[in-house]
CSV table of C-alpha atoms in Angstrom, one decimal:
chain,number,residue,atom,x,y,z
A,84,MET,CA,8.6,-2.9,-33.4
A,85,SER,CA,7.1,-5.7,-31.6
A,86,ILE,CA,7.5,-6.5,-27.9
A,87,PRO,CA,7.3,-10.2,-26.8
A,88,GLY,CA,4.4,-11.0,-24.5
A,89,GLY,CA,4.6,-13.0,-21.3
A,90,THR,CA,2.7,-14.1,-18.2
A,91,ILE,CA,3.8,-13.4,-14.7
A,92,LYS,CA,2.4,-15.6,-11.9
A,93,ASP,CA,3.1,-14.4,-8.4
A,94,ALA,CA,1.3,-14.5,-5.0
A,95,PRO,CA,2.3,-13.8,-1.5
A,96,ALA,CA,3.1,-16.4,1.0
A,97,PHE,CA,1.1,-14.6,3.7
A,98,GLU,CA,-2.1,-12.6,3.5
A,99,TYR,CA,-1.0,-10.0,6.1
A,100,ARG,CA,2.3,-8.2,5.5
A,101,GLY,CA,2.9,-5.3,7.7
A,102,SER,CA,4.8,-3.0,9.9
A,103,MET,CA,4.0,-1.2,13.1
A,104,LEU,CA,4.9,2.4,13.8
A,105,ASP,CA,4.9,3.4,17.5
A,106,VAL,CA,3.8,7.0,17.5
A,107,ALA,CA,3.3,6.9,21.4
A,108,ARG,CA,6.8,6.9,22.7
A,109,HIS,CA,7.8,9.7,20.4
A,110,PHE,CA,5.1,11.5,18.4
A,111,ILE,CA,5.5,11.0,14.6
A,112,SER,CA,4.0,13.7,12.4
A,113,VAL,CA,1.4,13.1,9.8
A,114,GLU,CA,3.8,14.0,7.1
A,115,ASP,CA,6.3,11.3,8.3
A,116,VAL,CA,3.6,8.7,8.7
A,117,LYS,CA,2.7,9.3,5.1
A,118,TYR,CA,6.4,9.0,4.2
A,119,TYR,CA,6.5,5.6,5.9
A,120,ILE,CA,3.4,4.5,4.1
A,121,ASP,CA,5.0,5.4,0.8
A,122,GLN,CA,8.1,3.3,1.6
A,123,MET,CA,6.0,0.3,2.7
A,124,ALA,CA,4.0,0.4,-0.5
A,125,VAL,CA,7.1,0.0,-2.6
A,126,TYR,CA,7.6,-3.4,-0.9
A,127,LYS,CA,4.0,-4.7,-1.1
A,128,LEU,CA,3.4,-4.4,2.6
A,129,ASN,CA,-0.3,-4.1,3.1
A,130,HIS,CA,-1.0,-3.3,6.8
A,131,LEU,CA,0.3,-0.4,8.9
A,132,HIS,CA,-0.3,-1.0,12.7
A,133,LEU,CA,-0.3,2.4,14.5
A,134,HIS,CA,0.6,2.0,18.2
A,135,LEU,CA,-1.4,5.1,19.2
A,136,THR,CA,-1.3,5.0,23.1
A,137,ASP,CA,1.2,4.1,25.8
A,138,ASP,CA,2.4,5.3,29.1
A,139,GLN,CA,4.2,8.2,27.5
A,140,GLY,CA,1.6,9.6,25.3
A,141,TRP,CA,-2.0,9.3,24.0
A,142,ARG,CA,-2.0,10.2,20.2
A,143,ILE,CA,-5.6,10.0,18.9
A,144,GLU,CA,-8.4,12.5,19.5
A,145,ILE,CA,-11.3,10.9,21.4
A,146,LYS,CA,-14.1,13.6,21.4
A,147,SER,CA,-15.9,12.0,24.4
A,148,TRP,CA,-12.7,12.1,26.5
A,149,PRO,CA,-10.9,15.3,25.4
A,150,LYS,CA,-8.3,15.3,28.2
A,151,LEU,CA,-6.7,12.2,26.7
A,152,THR,CA,-4.9,14.4,24.1
A,153,GLU,CA,-5.0,17.7,26.1
A,154,ILE,CA,-3.0,16.1,29.0
A,155,GLY,CA,-2.0,12.6,27.8
A,156,GLY,CA,-0.8,13.8,24.5
A,157,SER,CA,1.2,16.7,25.9
A,158,THR,CA,4.6,14.9,26.2
A,159,GLU,CA,6.8,12.0,25.1
A,160,VAL,CA,9.9,10.1,26.0
A,161,GLY,CA,12.5,12.5,27.2
A,162,GLY,CA,10.0,15.2,27.9
A,163,GLY,CA,9.4,16.6,24.5
A,164,LYS,CA,6.2,18.4,23.6
A,165,GLY,CA,4.5,15.3,22.3
A,166,GLY,CA,1.5,15.7,19.9
A,167,PHE,CA,-1.6,13.9,18.7
A,168,TYR,CA,-3.7,13.3,15.6
A,169,THR,CA,-7.2,14.9,15.3
A,170,GLN,CA,-9.7,12.5,14.0
A,171,ASP,CA,-9.6,14.4,10.6
A,172,GLN,CA,-5.9,13.9,10.5
A,173,TYR,CA,-6.3,10.2,11.3
A,174,LYS,CA,-9.0,9.9,8.6
A,175,ASP,CA,-6.6,11.5,6.1
A,176,ILE,CA,-3.8,8.9,7.0
A,177,VAL,CA,-6.3,6.1,6.6
A,178,ALA,CA,-7.3,7.4,3.1
A,179,TYR,CA,-3.7,8.0,2.1
A,180,ALA,CA,-2.9,4.4,3.0
A,181,ALA,CA,-5.9,3.1,1.3
A,182,ASP,CA,-4.9,4.7,-1.9
A,183,ARG,CA,-1.7,2.7,-1.6
A,184,PHE,CA,-3.5,-0.5,-0.8
A,185,ILE,CA,-2.5,-0.4,2.9
A,186,THR,CA,-5.0,-1.0,5.7
A,187,ILE,CA,-4.5,1.0,8.9
A,188,VAL,CA,-4.7,-1.2,12.1
A,189,PRO,CA,-5.1,1.1,15.2
A,190,GLU,CA,-3.9,0.0,18.6
A,191,VAL,CA,-5.0,1.3,22.0
A,192,ASP,CA,-2.7,-0.7,24.4
A,193,MET,CA,-4.5,-1.9,27.6
A,194,PRO,CA,-4.9,-2.8,30.5
A,195,GLY,CA,-1.1,-2.1,30.9
A,196,HIS,CA,0.8,0.7,29.1
A,197,THR,CA,-2.0,3.1,30.2
A,198,ASN,CA,-0.4,5.8,32.2
A,199,SER,CA,-1.2,8.5,29.7
A,200,ALA,CA,-4.9,7.8,30.2
A,201,LEU,CA,-4.6,7.6,34.0
A,202,ALA,CA,-2.7,10.9,33.9
A,203,SER,CA,-5.6,12.4,32.0
A,204,TYR,CA,-8.6,11.2,34.1
A,205,ALA,CA,-8.2,10.7,37.8
A,206,GLU,CA,-11.5,8.8,38.0
A,207,LEU,CA,-9.9,5.9,35.8
A,208,ASN,CA,-7.1,5.6,38.4
A,209,PRO,CA,-8.0,3.3,41.3
A,210,GLY,CA,-5.1,4.3,43.5
A,211,VAL,CA,-1.8,6.0,43.6
A,212,ASN,CA,-0.1,5.0,40.3
A,213,LEU,CA,3.5,5.9,40.3
A,214,PRO,CA,5.7,6.1,37.3
A,215,ASN,CA,8.6,4.7,39.3
A,216,GLY,CA,7.3,1.4,40.1
A,217,LYS,CA,4.6,-1.0,41.4
A,218,LEU,CA,4.6,-0.1,45.1
A,219,ASP,CA,2.6,2.4,47.2
A,220,SER,CA,5.2,4.9,48.2
A,221,VAL,CA,3.7,5.2,51.7
A,222,ASN,CA,2.9,1.6,52.6
A,223,LYS,CA,5.5,-0.1,50.4
A,224,ALA,CA,2.9,-2.7,49.5
A,225,PRO,CA,1.5,-3.7,46.2
A,226,LEU,CA,-1.2,-1.3,44.9
A,227,ASP,CA,-4.8,-2.5,45.1
A,228,TYR,CA,-6.1,-2.1,41.6
A,229,GLU,CA,-9.4,-3.8,42.3
A,230,MET,CA,-11.2,-1.2,44.3
A,231,PRO,CA,-11.7,2.3,43.1
A,232,SER,CA,-10.2,4.9,45.5
A,233,LYS,CA,-12.6,7.3,47.3
A,234,ASN,CA,-10.4,10.1,46.3
A,235,PRO,CA,-8.7,9.1,43.0
A,236,GLN,CA,-5.7,11.0,41.9
A,237,ALA,CA,-4.4,11.4,38.4
A,238,SER,CA,-1.1,9.7,38.0
A,239,GLU,CA,1.9,11.8,36.9
A,240,LEU,CA,2.9,12.1,33.3
A,241,TYR,CA,5.7,9.8,32.4
A,242,THR,CA,8.6,10.3,30.0
A,243,GLY,CA,10.9,7.3,30.9
A,244,ILE,CA,11.0,3.9,29.0
A,245,GLU,CA,10.4,1.3,31.8
A,246,VAL,CA,7.4,-0.8,31.3
A,247,GLY,CA,4.9,-3.0,33.2
A,248,TRP,CA,3.9,-0.7,36.1
A,249,SER,CA,0.6,0.8,35.0
A,250,THR,CA,-2.8,-0.8,34.7
A,251,PHE,CA,-6.5,0.1,34.2
A,252,ALA,CA,-8.8,-1.1,37.0
A,253,PRO,CA,-10.2,-4.3,35.7
A,254,LYS,CA,-13.1,-4.4,38.2
A,255,LEU,CA,-14.1,-0.8,37.8
A,256,GLU,CA,-17.2,-0.4,35.5
A,257,LEU,CA,-16.1,3.1,34.4
A,258,THR,CA,-13.1,1.4,32.8
A,259,TYR,CA,-15.3,-0.4,30.4
A,260,ALA,CA,-17.5,2.6,29.7
A,261,PHE,CA,-14.2,4.4,28.8
A,262,VAL,CA,-13.0,1.6,26.6
A,263,ASP,CA,-16.4,1.4,24.9
A,264,SER,CA,-16.2,5.1,24.0
A,265,VAL,CA,-12.7,4.8,22.7
A,266,VAL,CA,-13.3,1.7,20.6
A,267,ARG,CA,-16.6,3.2,19.2
A,268,GLU,CA,-15.0,6.5,18.2
A,269,LEU,CA,-11.9,4.9,16.6
A,270,SER,CA,-13.9,2.1,14.9
A,271,GLU,CA,-16.1,4.6,13.3
A,272,ILE,CA,-13.1,6.2,11.4
A,273,THR,CA,-11.3,2.9,10.8
A,274,PRO,CA,-12.7,1.1,7.7
A,275,GLY,CA,-10.3,-1.8,8.1
A,276,PRO,CA,-11.3,-5.0,9.9
A,277,TYR,CA,-8.8,-5.0,12.8
A,278,PHE,CA,-8.6,-3.3,16.1
A,279,HIS,CA,-5.5,-3.9,18.2
A,280,ILE,CA,-6.2,-4.1,22.0
A,281,GLY,CA,-2.6,-4.4,23.1
A,282,GLY,CA,-2.5,-6.6,26.1
A,283,ASP,CA,1.3,-6.9,26.6
A,284,GLU,CA,3.4,-6.5,29.7
A,285,SER,CA,0.5,-6.0,32.2
A,286,HIS,CA,2.7,-7.1,35.0
A,287,VAL,CA,0.8,-5.5,37.9
A,288,THR,CA,-2.6,-6.7,36.7
A,289,GLU,CA,-3.6,-9.9,38.6
A,290,LYS,CA,-3.9,-12.9,36.3
A,291,ASP,CA,-7.6,-13.5,36.8
A,292,ASP,CA,-8.3,-9.7,36.4
A,293,TYR,CA,-6.3,-9.6,33.2
A,294,VAL,CA,-8.2,-12.6,31.7
A,295,TYR,CA,-11.5,-10.9,32.7
A,296,PHE,CA,-10.4,-7.6,31.2
A,297,ILE,CA,-9.2,-9.1,27.8
A,298,GLU,CA,-12.4,-11.1,27.4
A,299,ARG,CA,-14.7,-8.0,28.1
A,300,VAL,CA,-12.7,-5.8,25.8
A,301,GLN,CA,-12.9,-8.4,23.0
A,302,ASP,CA,-16.6,-8.3,23.3
A,303,ILE,CA,-16.6,-4.5,23.1
A,304,VAL,CA,-14.5,-4.6,19.9
A,305,SER,CA,-16.7,-7.3,18.4
A,306,LYS,CA,-19.8,-5.2,19.1
A,307,TYR,CA,-18.3,-2.4,16.9
A,308,GLY,CA,-17.8,-4.9,14.0
A,309,LYS,CA,-14.0,-5.3,14.4
A,310,THR,CA,-11.7,-8.2,14.9
A,311,SER,CA,-9.3,-8.0,17.8
A,312,ILE,CA,-5.6,-8.4,17.5
A,313,GLY,CA,-3.5,-8.5,20.7
A,314,TRP,CA,0.0,-9.2,21.7
A,315,ASP,CA,0.6,-12.9,22.4
A,316,GLU,CA,-0.3,-12.6,26.1
A,317,VAL,CA,-4.0,-12.2,25.1
A,318,ALA,CA,-4.0,-15.9,24.2
A,319,THR,CA,-3.9,-16.8,27.9
A,320,ALA,CA,-7.6,-15.6,27.9
A,321,LYS,CA,-10.3,-17.2,25.9
A,322,LEU,CA,-10.1,-15.7,22.4
A,323,LEU,CA,-13.2,-15.0,20.3
A,324,PRO,CA,-13.3,-17.0,17.0
A,325,GLY,CA,-11.3,-15.1,14.4
A,326,ASN,CA,-9.3,-13.0,16.8
A,327,VAL,CA,-5.6,-12.9,16.4
A,328,ALA,CA,-2.6,-13.2,18.7
A,329,GLN,CA,0.5,-11.3,17.7
A,330,PHE,CA,3.5,-13.4,18.7
A,331,TRP,CA,6.5,-11.3,19.9
A,332,ALA,CA,8.0,-13.2,22.9
A,333,LEU,CA,6.5,-16.3,24.3
A,334,GLU,CA,6.1,-19.4,22.1
A,335,ALA,CA,3.8,-20.9,24.6
A,336,ASN,CA,1.3,-18.1,24.0
A,337,ALA,CA,1.4,-18.6,20.3
A,338,LYS,CA,0.6,-22.3,20.8
A,339,LEU,CA,-2.2,-21.3,23.1
A,340,ALA,CA,-3.8,-19.3,20.3
A,341,LYS,CA,-3.3,-22.1,17.8
A,342,ASP,CA,-4.9,-24.6,20.2
A,343,GLN,CA,-7.9,-22.3,20.4
A,344,GLY,CA,-8.2,-22.3,16.6
A,345,ASN,CA,-7.0,-18.8,16.3
A,346,LYS,CA,-4.4,-17.3,13.8
A,347,VAL,CA,-1.0,-16.0,14.9
A,348,LEU,CA,0.6,-12.8,13.5
A,349,MET,CA,4.4,-13.4,13.5
A,350,SER,CA,6.5,-10.6,15.0
A,351,PRO,CA,9.3,-12.4,16.8
A,352,ALA,CA,11.4,-9.6,18.5
A,353,LYS,CA,14.7,-11.5,17.8
A,354,LYS,CA,14.1,-11.2,14.1
A,355,VAL,CA,11.7,-8.4,13.1
A,356,TYR,CA,11.8,-5.7,15.8
A,357,LEU,CA,13.1,-2.8,13.8
A,358,ASP,CA,14.1,-0.9,17.0
A,359,MET,CA,16.8,-3.4,17.8
A,360,GLN,CA,20.4,-2.3,17.2
A,361,TYR,CA,22.3,-3.9,14.3
A,362,ASP,CA,25.3,-4.4,16.5
A,363,SER,CA,26.9,-2.8,19.5
A,364,LEU,CA,28.0,0.3,17.5
A,365,SER,CA,24.6,1.2,16.2
A,366,ARG,CA,24.0,4.9,16.9
A,367,ILE,CA,20.4,4.3,18.2
A,368,GLY,CA,18.2,1.4,19.1
A,369,LEU,CA,17.9,-1.1,21.9
A,370,HIS,CA,19.2,-4.6,22.2
A,371,TRP,CA,17.2,-6.3,24.9
A,372,ALA,CA,15.9,-9.0,22.5
A,373,ALA,CA,19.0,-9.3,20.2
A,374,TYR,CA,21.3,-7.5,17.8
A,375,VAL,CA,19.5,-7.9,14.5
A,376,GLU,CA,21.8,-7.6,11.5
A,377,LEU,CA,20.4,-7.7,8.1
A,378,ASP,CA,21.1,-11.4,7.5
A,379,SER,CA,19.3,-12.3,10.7
A,380,ALA,CA,16.3,-10.3,9.6
A,381,TYR,CA,16.3,-12.3,6.3
A,382,LEU,CA,17.3,-15.8,7.4
A,383,TRP,CA,14.2,-17.2,9.2
A,384,GLU,CA,11.0,-18.8,8.2
A,385,PRO,CA,7.7,-17.9,9.9
A,386,SER,CA,6.2,-21.3,9.5
A,387,GLU,CA,9.2,-23.0,11.2
A,388,TYR,CA,10.0,-20.4,13.9
A,389,VAL,CA,7.7,-21.8,16.6
A,390,SER,CA,7.4,-25.6,16.9
A,391,GLY,CA,3.9,-26.6,15.9
A,392,ILE,CA,3.0,-23.3,14.3
A,393,THR,CA,2.7,-23.9,10.6
A,394,ALA,CA,1.7,-21.8,7.6
A,395,GLU,CA,-2.0,-22.6,8.1
A,396,ASN,CA,-1.9,-21.2,11.6
A,397,ILE,CA,-0.3,-17.9,10.5
A,398,LEU,CA,-2.1,-14.8,9.4
A,399,GLY,CA,1.0,-13.0,8.4
A,400,VAL,CA,4.2,-11.2,9.4
A,401,GLU,CA,4.7,-7.8,11.0
A,402,ALA,CA,7.8,-5.7,11.7
A,403,PRO,CA,7.4,-3.3,14.6
A,404,LEU,CA,9.3,-0.1,15.0
A,405,TRP,CA,9.2,1.0,18.6
A,406,THR,CA,10.4,4.6,19.0
A,407,GLU,CA,12.0,4.9,22.5
A,408,THR,CA,15.2,6.0,20.6
A,409,VAL,CA,13.5,7.3,17.4
A,410,THR,CA,12.8,11.1,17.2
A,411,ASN,CA,12.7,11.9,13.5
A,412,ARG,CA,12.6,10.7,9.9
A,413,ALA,CA,16.4,10.1,9.8
A,414,ASP,CA,16.1,7.8,12.8
A,415,ILE,CA,13.4,5.8,11.0
A,416,ASP,CA,15.4,5.5,7.9
A,417,TYR,CA,18.5,4.2,9.8
A,418,LEU,CA,16.7,1.6,11.7
A,419,VAL,CA,14.1,0.5,9.0
A,420,PHE,CA,16.3,0.2,5.9
A,421,PRO,CA,17.4,-2.1,4.7
A,422,ARG,CA,15.8,-4.5,7.1
A,423,LEU,CA,12.2,-3.9,6.1
A,424,THR,CA,13.1,-5.1,2.6
A,425,ALA,CA,14.3,-8.4,4.1
A,426,ILE,CA,11.2,-8.9,6.1
A,427,ALA,CA,8.9,-8.0,3.2
A,428,GLU,CA,10.6,-10.7,1.2
A,429,VAL,CA,10.1,-13.2,4.0
A,430,ALA,CA,6.4,-12.3,4.0
A,431,TRP,CA,5.9,-12.5,0.3
A,432,THR,CA,8.2,-15.2,-1.0
A,433,LYS,CA,8.0,-18.9,0.1
A,434,LYS,CA,11.0,-20.4,1.6
A,435,ASP,CA,12.1,-22.5,-1.4
A,436,ARG,CA,12.4,-19.4,-3.6
A,437,ARG,CA,14.4,-17.2,-1.2
A,438,SER,CA,18.1,-17.3,-0.8
A,439,TRP,CA,20.4,-14.9,1.0
A,440,GLU,CA,22.8,-14.9,-2.0
A,441,GLY,CA,20.1,-13.7,-4.3
A,442,TYR,CA,18.9,-11.0,-1.9
A,443,SER,CA,22.4,-9.9,-1.4
A,444,ARG,CA,22.8,-9.2,-5.1
A,445,ARG,CA,19.5,-7.4,-5.4
A,446,VAL,CA,19.4,-5.1,-2.4
A,447,PRO,CA,22.3,-2.9,-3.5
A,448,VAL,CA,20.2,-1.7,-6.4
A,449,HIS,CA,17.6,-0.5,-3.8
A,450,GLY,CA,20.5,1.2,-1.9
A,451,LYS,CA,21.3,3.3,-5.0
A,452,ARG,CA,17.7,4.3,-5.2
A,453,TRP,CA,17.6,5.2,-1.5
A,454,ASP,CA,20.8,7.3,-2.0
A,455,ILE,CA,19.0,9.2,-4.8
A,456,GLN,CA,15.9,9.7,-2.7
A,457,GLY,CA,17.9,10.9,0.4
A,458,VAL,CA,17.0,7.8,2.5
A,459,GLY,CA,19.8,7.6,5.1
A,460,PHE,CA,19.8,3.8,5.4
A,461,TYR,CA,22.3,1.6,7.3
A,462,LYS,CA,24.9,0.2,5.0
A,463,SER,CA,25.3,-3.2,6.4
A,464,PRO,CA,28.8,-4.7,6.2
A,465,LYS,CA,27.0,-7.9,5.2
A,466,ILE,CA,26.4,-6.4,1.7
A,467,THR,CA,28.6,-5.1,-1.0
A,468,TRP,CA,26.9,-1.8,-1.7
């Protein structure tokens, strides 16, 4: 018997095709992270961004600052027990991903989203940092984040989901010694080229202080041989050559990055945020950005989404899964599938070769496979399953 030969020519539209898993709001076990890596690999996604720190939890062991996990890793949204990865567990995740051609991108979010660190080490906290808002509860005045307190107090652990009220002290030298230690230890066990510095929603950080902080942290990351990625707000600072702004909200920030000659990673919340509800009846998820049905996740083009940001300005596409409402693997399955397949196709296939009609015919085949595998995916009414 003879089998006819053939040649397949295929290449991705974008170099970076990824997803983000927020393990800070709710801790995600090593086993479930590996499960997510396996699912990503099926669809040729090649970067897993791990959101390792936030107000609600610090999830990676830092040997030089052990209270980060002892205290900061001890809870999560809703008051659960939290958890963290030892450095050996993190290295195991990195190796597991590499075996599947996926690069881990660690994120330490700063200068905002930092309450778990401020709750762990009082000396990092310049004033009374309250989980319930921006104001000093005694004086009812904005907190002074510039001058270290003579008697710093650790902030309270936080288990809510409000954002924007915490910050590191941008003028405190200890802040940068701390950041240096964290970046050094995490870079040593991260073979990939990227280190994500966060930078989003720092609402109580003064603008000039924010810019100063981002520029100093970029230098620290560069010192340890990594390229910084930051949420699009970082483009309001001067970016180092090669650093990346991750567009999620403000088109103006994406344009600032482009105008500096830097690449943009496309993660528009209205299209690729996997924590958004499908519709008003979705059992979990949020909808502050939009309801994102399957067709909405598919029907967009990264090189046309922001005026003036073309394919040559784009590093790639990333679909984040924030976990304010996600507590287990079943929740991950419900919010991620089938939308991740739509976004994977947007990242791989050029616009002139994509069609909703073609995708609609193909994705039910994957639905049958998910049923066999026990993946509890959302059966979108937009598809005949």
